Amino acid sequence: VSDMCRSGRGCAWPDEVVFVTALFDDTTEMTPAGLTRAATSDSHERRREALVQRGEALLAWDCRLVLFAEPALMPRLKAARLRASGENGRKRTRFVPMELIDSKYAVHFAALRAMFDEKRQPAGAGAARSPIHVLRRWTKLHCLDAALRAFPTPQTSAFYWINFDAMQTALPPEPS
């Protein structure tokens, strides 16, 4: 592993590789009617800032990145990416505004909620803690699909999912 990778600053990845991630804040609430956007408060604003900070190592990483996030997080994310990786990082990033309730899987939320109310979980849900948690997992597939459609060019050879805050506890992978 190179010194750059060991330092946590990340390694330069070729343009053929695209990493996809998403960041959804906790303003999506479960109500009897389904999912709704919650009103934001000062505590939500502090939480949003903390969420962006948790992903600073990823934002500093020299790679092509497609970042799906709540529209309210976009200004912070764009500024953090520019601050962390400069103009080159900004140019290698596609920011896609998206709310969790806009996921193509959100239509299944009522069924998910009913399953959890009955103390059941969908197959493959693993250790999901709530219907929102399952929806977030499924939404990763939605984001990957959208990223694949956004980069249909032959020079893009691989798409990888990476959790937004993964590099808090792990070093970034090095290009092989």
GROMACS .gro file of N, CA, C and O in nm, residues 114-172:
model
  236
  114ALA      N    1  -4.548  -0.288   0.778
  114ALA     CA    2  -4.639  -0.394   0.824
  114ALA      C    3  -4.559  -0.517   0.868
  114ALA      O    4  -4.590  -0.578   0.971
  115MET      N    5  -4.457  -0.552   0.792
  115MET     CA    6  -4.374  -0.667   0.830
  115MET      C    7  -4.306  -0.644   0.965
  115MET      O    8  -4.304  -0.732   1.051
  116PHE      N    9  -4.250  -0.526   0.983
  116PHE     CA   10  -4.184  -0.495   1.110
  116PHE      C   11  -4.284  -0.491   1.225
  116PHE      O   12  -4.254  -0.533   1.336
  117ASP      N   13  -4.405  -0.440   1.199
  117ASP     CA   14  -4.509  -0.438   1.302
  117ASP      C   15  -4.545  -0.579   1.346
  117ASP      O   16  -4.582  -0.601   1.461
  118GLU      N   17  -4.533  -0.674   1.253
  118GLU     CA   18  -4.562  -0.815   1.283
  118GLU      C   19  -4.436  -0.889   1.329
  118GLU      O   20  -4.436  -1.012   1.336
  119LYS      N   21  -4.330  -0.815   1.358
  119LYS     CA   22  -4.202  -0.871   1.403
  119LYS      C   23  -4.140  -0.963   1.298
  119LYS      O   24  -4.076  -1.062   1.329
  120ARG      N   25  -4.163  -0.930   1.170
  120ARG     CA   26  -4.102  -1.003   1.059
  120ARG      C   27  -4.012  -0.907   0.982
  120ARG      O   28  -4.028  -0.786   0.992
  121GLN      N   29  -3.919  -0.964   0.907
  121GLN     CA   30  -3.833  -0.883   0.820
  121GLN      C   31  -3.830  -0.948   0.683
  121GLN      O   32  -3.841  -1.070   0.673
  122PRO      N   33  -3.811  -0.868   0.580
  122PRO     CA   34  -3.799  -0.927   0.446
  122PRO      C   35  -3.674  -1.014   0.437
  122PRO      O   36  -3.576  -0.989   0.506
  123ALA      N   37  -3.680  -1.115   0.354
  123ALA     CA   38  -3.564  -1.202   0.333
  123ALA      C   39  -3.445  -1.117   0.288
  123ALA      O   40  -3.459  -1.027   0.207
  124GLY      N   41  -3.330  -1.146   0.343
  124GLY     CA   42  -3.209  -1.075   0.305
  124GLY      C   43  -3.192  -0.941   0.373
  124GLY      O   44  -3.100  -0.867   0.340
  125ALA      N   45  -3.279  -0.906   0.466
  125ALA     CA   46  -3.269  -0.776   0.533
  125ALA      C   47  -3.158  -0.775   0.638
  125ALA      O   48  -3.120  -0.669   0.685
  126GLY      N   49  -3.108  -0.891   0.674
  126GLY     CA   50  -3.000  -0.897   0.772
  126GLY      C   51  -3.043  -0.842   0.906
  126GLY      O   52  -3.152  -0.870   0.954
  127ALA      N   53  -2.958  -0.762   0.963
  127ALA     CA   54  -2.984  -0.707   1.096
  127ALA      C   55  -3.051  -0.570   1.089
  127ALA      O   56  -3.021  -0.481   1.167
  128ALA      N   57  -3.140  -0.553   0.994
  128ALA     CA   58  -3.207  -0.424   0.979
  128ALA      C   59  -3.283  -0.389   1.107
  128ALA      O   60  -3.351  -0.472   1.166
  129ARG      N   61  -3.269  -0.264   1.148
  129ARG     CA   62  -3.330  -0.220   1.273
  129ARG      C   63  -3.470  -0.163   1.255
  129ARG      O   64  -3.544  -0.152   1.350
  130SER      N   65  -3.502  -0.123   1.133
  130SER     CA   66  -3.631  -0.057   1.112
  130SER      C   67  -3.664  -0.060   0.962
  130SER      O   68  -3.577  -0.088   0.879
  131PRO      N   69  -3.789  -0.030   0.928
  131PRO     CA   70  -3.824  -0.022   0.786
  131PRO      C   71  -3.740   0.083   0.711
  131PRO      O   72  -3.704   0.064   0.596
  132ILE      N   73  -3.709   0.193   0.778
  132ILE     CA   74  -3.626   0.298   0.715
  132ILE      C   75  -3.488   0.241   0.684
  132ILE      O   76  -3.431   0.269   0.579
  133HIS      N   77  -3.434   0.162   0.775
  133HIS     CA   78  -3.302   0.102   0.754
  133HIS      C   79  -3.303   0.011   0.631
  133HIS      O   80  -3.211   0.013   0.550
  134VAL      N   81  -3.408  -0.070   0.616
  134VAL     CA   82  -3.420  -0.156   0.498
  134VAL      C   83  -3.431  -0.070   0.373
  134VAL      O   84  -3.366  -0.096   0.272
  135LEU      N   85  -3.513   0.034   0.379
  135LEU     CA   86  -3.530   0.123   0.263
  135LEU      C   87  -3.396   0.186   0.224
  135LEU      O   88  -3.364   0.196   0.106
  136ARG      N   89  -3.318   0.227   0.321
  136ARG     CA   90  -3.186   0.285   0.291
  136ARG      C   91  -3.097   0.183   0.220
  136ARG      O   92  -3.027   0.217   0.126
  137ARG      N   93  -3.099   0.059   0.267
  137ARG     CA   94  -3.020  -0.046   0.202
  137ARG      C   95  -3.066  -0.067   0.058
  137ARG      O   96  -2.985  -0.078  -0.033
  138TRP      N   97  -3.195  -0.078   0.038
  138TRP     CA   98  -3.248  -0.100  -0.095
  138TRP      C   99  -3.219   0.019  -0.186
  138TRP      O  100  -3.199   0.002  -0.307
  139THR      N  101  -3.219   0.138  -0.130
  139THR     CA  102  -3.196   0.259  -0.208
  139THR      C  103  -3.054   0.261  -0.265
  139THR      O  104  -3.029   0.323  -0.368
  140LYS      N  105  -2.961   0.189  -0.204
  140LYS     CA  106  -2.826   0.177  -0.261
  140LYS      C  107  -2.836   0.119  -0.403
  140LYS      O  108  -2.765   0.163  -0.494
  141LEU      N  109  -2.924   0.022  -0.422
  141LEU     CA  110  -2.942  -0.037  -0.554
  141LEU      C  111  -2.998   0.065  -0.652
  141LEU      O  112  -2.956   0.072  -0.768
  142HIS      N  113  -3.092   0.146  -0.606
  142HIS     CA  114  -3.149   0.252  -0.688
  142HIS      C  115  -3.038   0.348  -0.733
  142HIS      O  116  -3.030   0.386  -0.850
  143CYS      N  117  -2.953   0.386  -0.639
  143CYS     CA  118  -2.845   0.481  -0.671
  143CYS      C  119  -2.744   0.420  -0.767
  143CYS      O  120  -2.699   0.488  -0.861
  144LEU      N  121  -2.707   0.295  -0.746
  144LEU     CA  122  -2.614   0.230  -0.838
  144LEU      C  123  -2.672   0.224  -0.980
  144LEU      O  124  -2.604   0.252  -1.078
  145ASP      N  125  -2.800   0.188  -0.989
  145ASP     CA  126  -2.866   0.182  -1.119
  145ASP      C  127  -2.865   0.319  -1.187
  145ASP      O  128  -2.834   0.331  -1.306
  146ALA      N  129  -2.896   0.423  -1.112
  146ALA     CA  130  -2.897   0.558  -1.168
  146ALA      C  131  -2.757   0.600  -1.212
  146ALA      O  132  -2.740   0.665  -1.316
  147ALA      N  133  -2.655   0.563  -1.136
  147ALA     CA  134  -2.518   0.597  -1.173
  147ALA      C  135  -2.477   0.524  -1.301
  147ALA      O  136  -2.413   0.583  -1.389
  148LEU      N  137  -2.515   0.398  -1.313
  148LEU     CA  138  -2.484   0.322  -1.435
  148LEU      C  139  -2.546   0.389  -1.557
  148LEU      O  140  -2.486   0.396  -1.663
  149ARG      N  141  -2.666   0.440  -1.541
  149ARG     CA  142  -2.735   0.507  -1.651
  149ARG      C  143  -2.673   0.644  -1.682
  149ARG      O  144  -2.678   0.691  -1.795
  150ALA      N  145  -2.614   0.707  -1.582
  150ALA     CA  146  -2.556   0.840  -1.600
  150ALA      C  147  -2.421   0.836  -1.671
  150ALA      O  148  -2.378   0.935  -1.729
  151PHE      N  149  -2.352   0.721  -1.666
  151PHE     CA  150  -2.220   0.707  -1.728
  151PHE      C  151  -2.222   0.591  -1.826
  151PHE      O  152  -2.152   0.491  -1.807
  152PRO      N  153  -2.298   0.602  -1.934
  152PRO     CA  154  -2.306   0.489  -2.028
  152PRO      C  155  -2.188   0.480  -2.125
  152PRO      O  156  -2.193   0.406  -2.221
  153THR      N  157  -2.083   0.555  -2.100
  153THR     CA  158  -1.972   0.560  -2.195
  153THR      C  159  -1.883   0.437  -2.183
  153THR      O  160  -1.868   0.379  -2.076
  154PRO      N  161  -1.821   0.397  -2.292
  154PRO     CA  162  -1.734   0.279  -2.290
  154PRO      C  163  -1.611   0.295  -2.201
  154PRO      O  164  -1.556   0.197  -2.155
  155GLN      N  165  -1.568   0.418  -2.173
  155GLN     CA  166  -1.448   0.435  -2.091
  155GLN      C  167  -1.474   0.405  -1.943
  155GLN      O  168  -1.381   0.390  -1.867
  156THR      N  169  -1.600   0.397  -1.902
  156THR     CA  170  -1.631   0.359  -1.765
  156THR      C  171  -1.643   0.207  -1.759
  156THR      O  172  -1.731   0.149  -1.821
  157SER      N  173  -1.552   0.144  -1.686
  157SER     CA  174  -1.549  -0.001  -1.685
  157SER      C  175  -1.599  -0.064  -1.556
  157SER      O  176  -1.628  -0.182  -1.554
  158ALA      N  177  -1.606   0.013  -1.448
  158ALA     CA  178  -1.647  -0.047  -1.321
  158ALA      C  179  -1.716   0.056  -1.233
  158ALA      O  180  -1.678   0.173  -1.230
  159PHE      N  181  -1.817   0.011  -1.163
  159PHE     CA  182  -1.889   0.092  -1.064
  159PHE      C  183  -1.881   0.018  -0.931
  159PHE      O  184  -1.905  -0.103  -0.925
  160TYR      N  185  -1.848   0.091  -0.825
  160TYR     CA  186  -1.839   0.031  -0.693
  160TYR      C  187  -1.920   0.114  -0.595
  160TYR      O  188  -1.913   0.238  -0.597
  161TRP      N  189  -1.992   0.048  -0.508
  161TRP     CA  190  -2.060   0.117  -0.399
  161TRP      C  191  -1.960   0.135  -0.286
  161TRP      O  192  -1.883   0.044  -0.255
  162ILE      N  193  -1.962   0.251  -0.222
  162ILE     CA  194  -1.882   0.273  -0.102
  162ILE      C  195  -1.968   0.353  -0.005
  162ILE      O  196  -2.031   0.451  -0.043
  163ASN      N  197  -1.976   0.306   0.118
  163ASN     CA  198  -2.053   0.379   0.219
  163ASN      C  199  -1.986   0.513   0.245
  163ASN      O  200  -1.863   0.522   0.252
  164PHE      N  201  -2.067   0.615   0.258
  164PHE     CA  202  -2.018   0.752   0.270
  164PHE      C  203  -1.916   0.767   0.382
  164PHE      O  204  -1.815   0.835   0.367
  165ASP      N  205  -1.940   0.704   0.494
  165ASP     CA  206  -1.850   0.721   0.609
  165ASP      C  207  -1.756   0.603   0.631
  165ASP      O  208  -1.695   0.589   0.736
  166ALA      N  209  -1.740   0.518   0.530
  166ALA     CA  210  -1.659   0.396   0.545
  166ALA      C  211  -1.515   0.425   0.584
  166ALA      O  212  -1.454   0.348   0.658
  167MET      N  213  -1.459   0.533   0.538
  167MET     CA  214  -1.317   0.559   0.563
  167MET      C  215  -1.290   0.619   0.699
  167MET      O  216  -1.177   0.653   0.731
  168GLN      N  217  -1.394   0.628   0.783
  168GLN     CA  218  -1.370   0.666   0.922
  168GLN      C  219  -1.296   0.552   0.992
  168GLN      O  220  -1.220   0.576   1.085
  169THR      N  221  -1.324   0.430   0.950
  169THR     CA  222  -1.269   0.314   1.020
  169THR      C  223  -1.181   0.227   0.930
  169THR      O  224  -1.126   0.128   0.978
  170ALA      N  225  -1.170   0.257   0.803
  170ALA     CA  226  -1.091   0.174   0.711
  170ALA      C  227  -1.012   0.263   0.617
  170ALA      O  228  -1.055   0.373   0.583
  171LEU      N  229  -0.899   0.212   0.575
  171LEU     CA  230  -0.821   0.283   0.475
  171LEU      C  231  -0.888   0.267   0.339
  171LEU      O  232  -0.949   0.165   0.311
  172PRO      N  233  -0.870   0.366   0.252
  172PRO     CA  234  -0.928   0.353   0.118
  172PRO      C  235  -0.856   0.243   0.041
  172PRO      O  236  -0.738   0.220   0.060
   0.00000   0.00000   0.00000
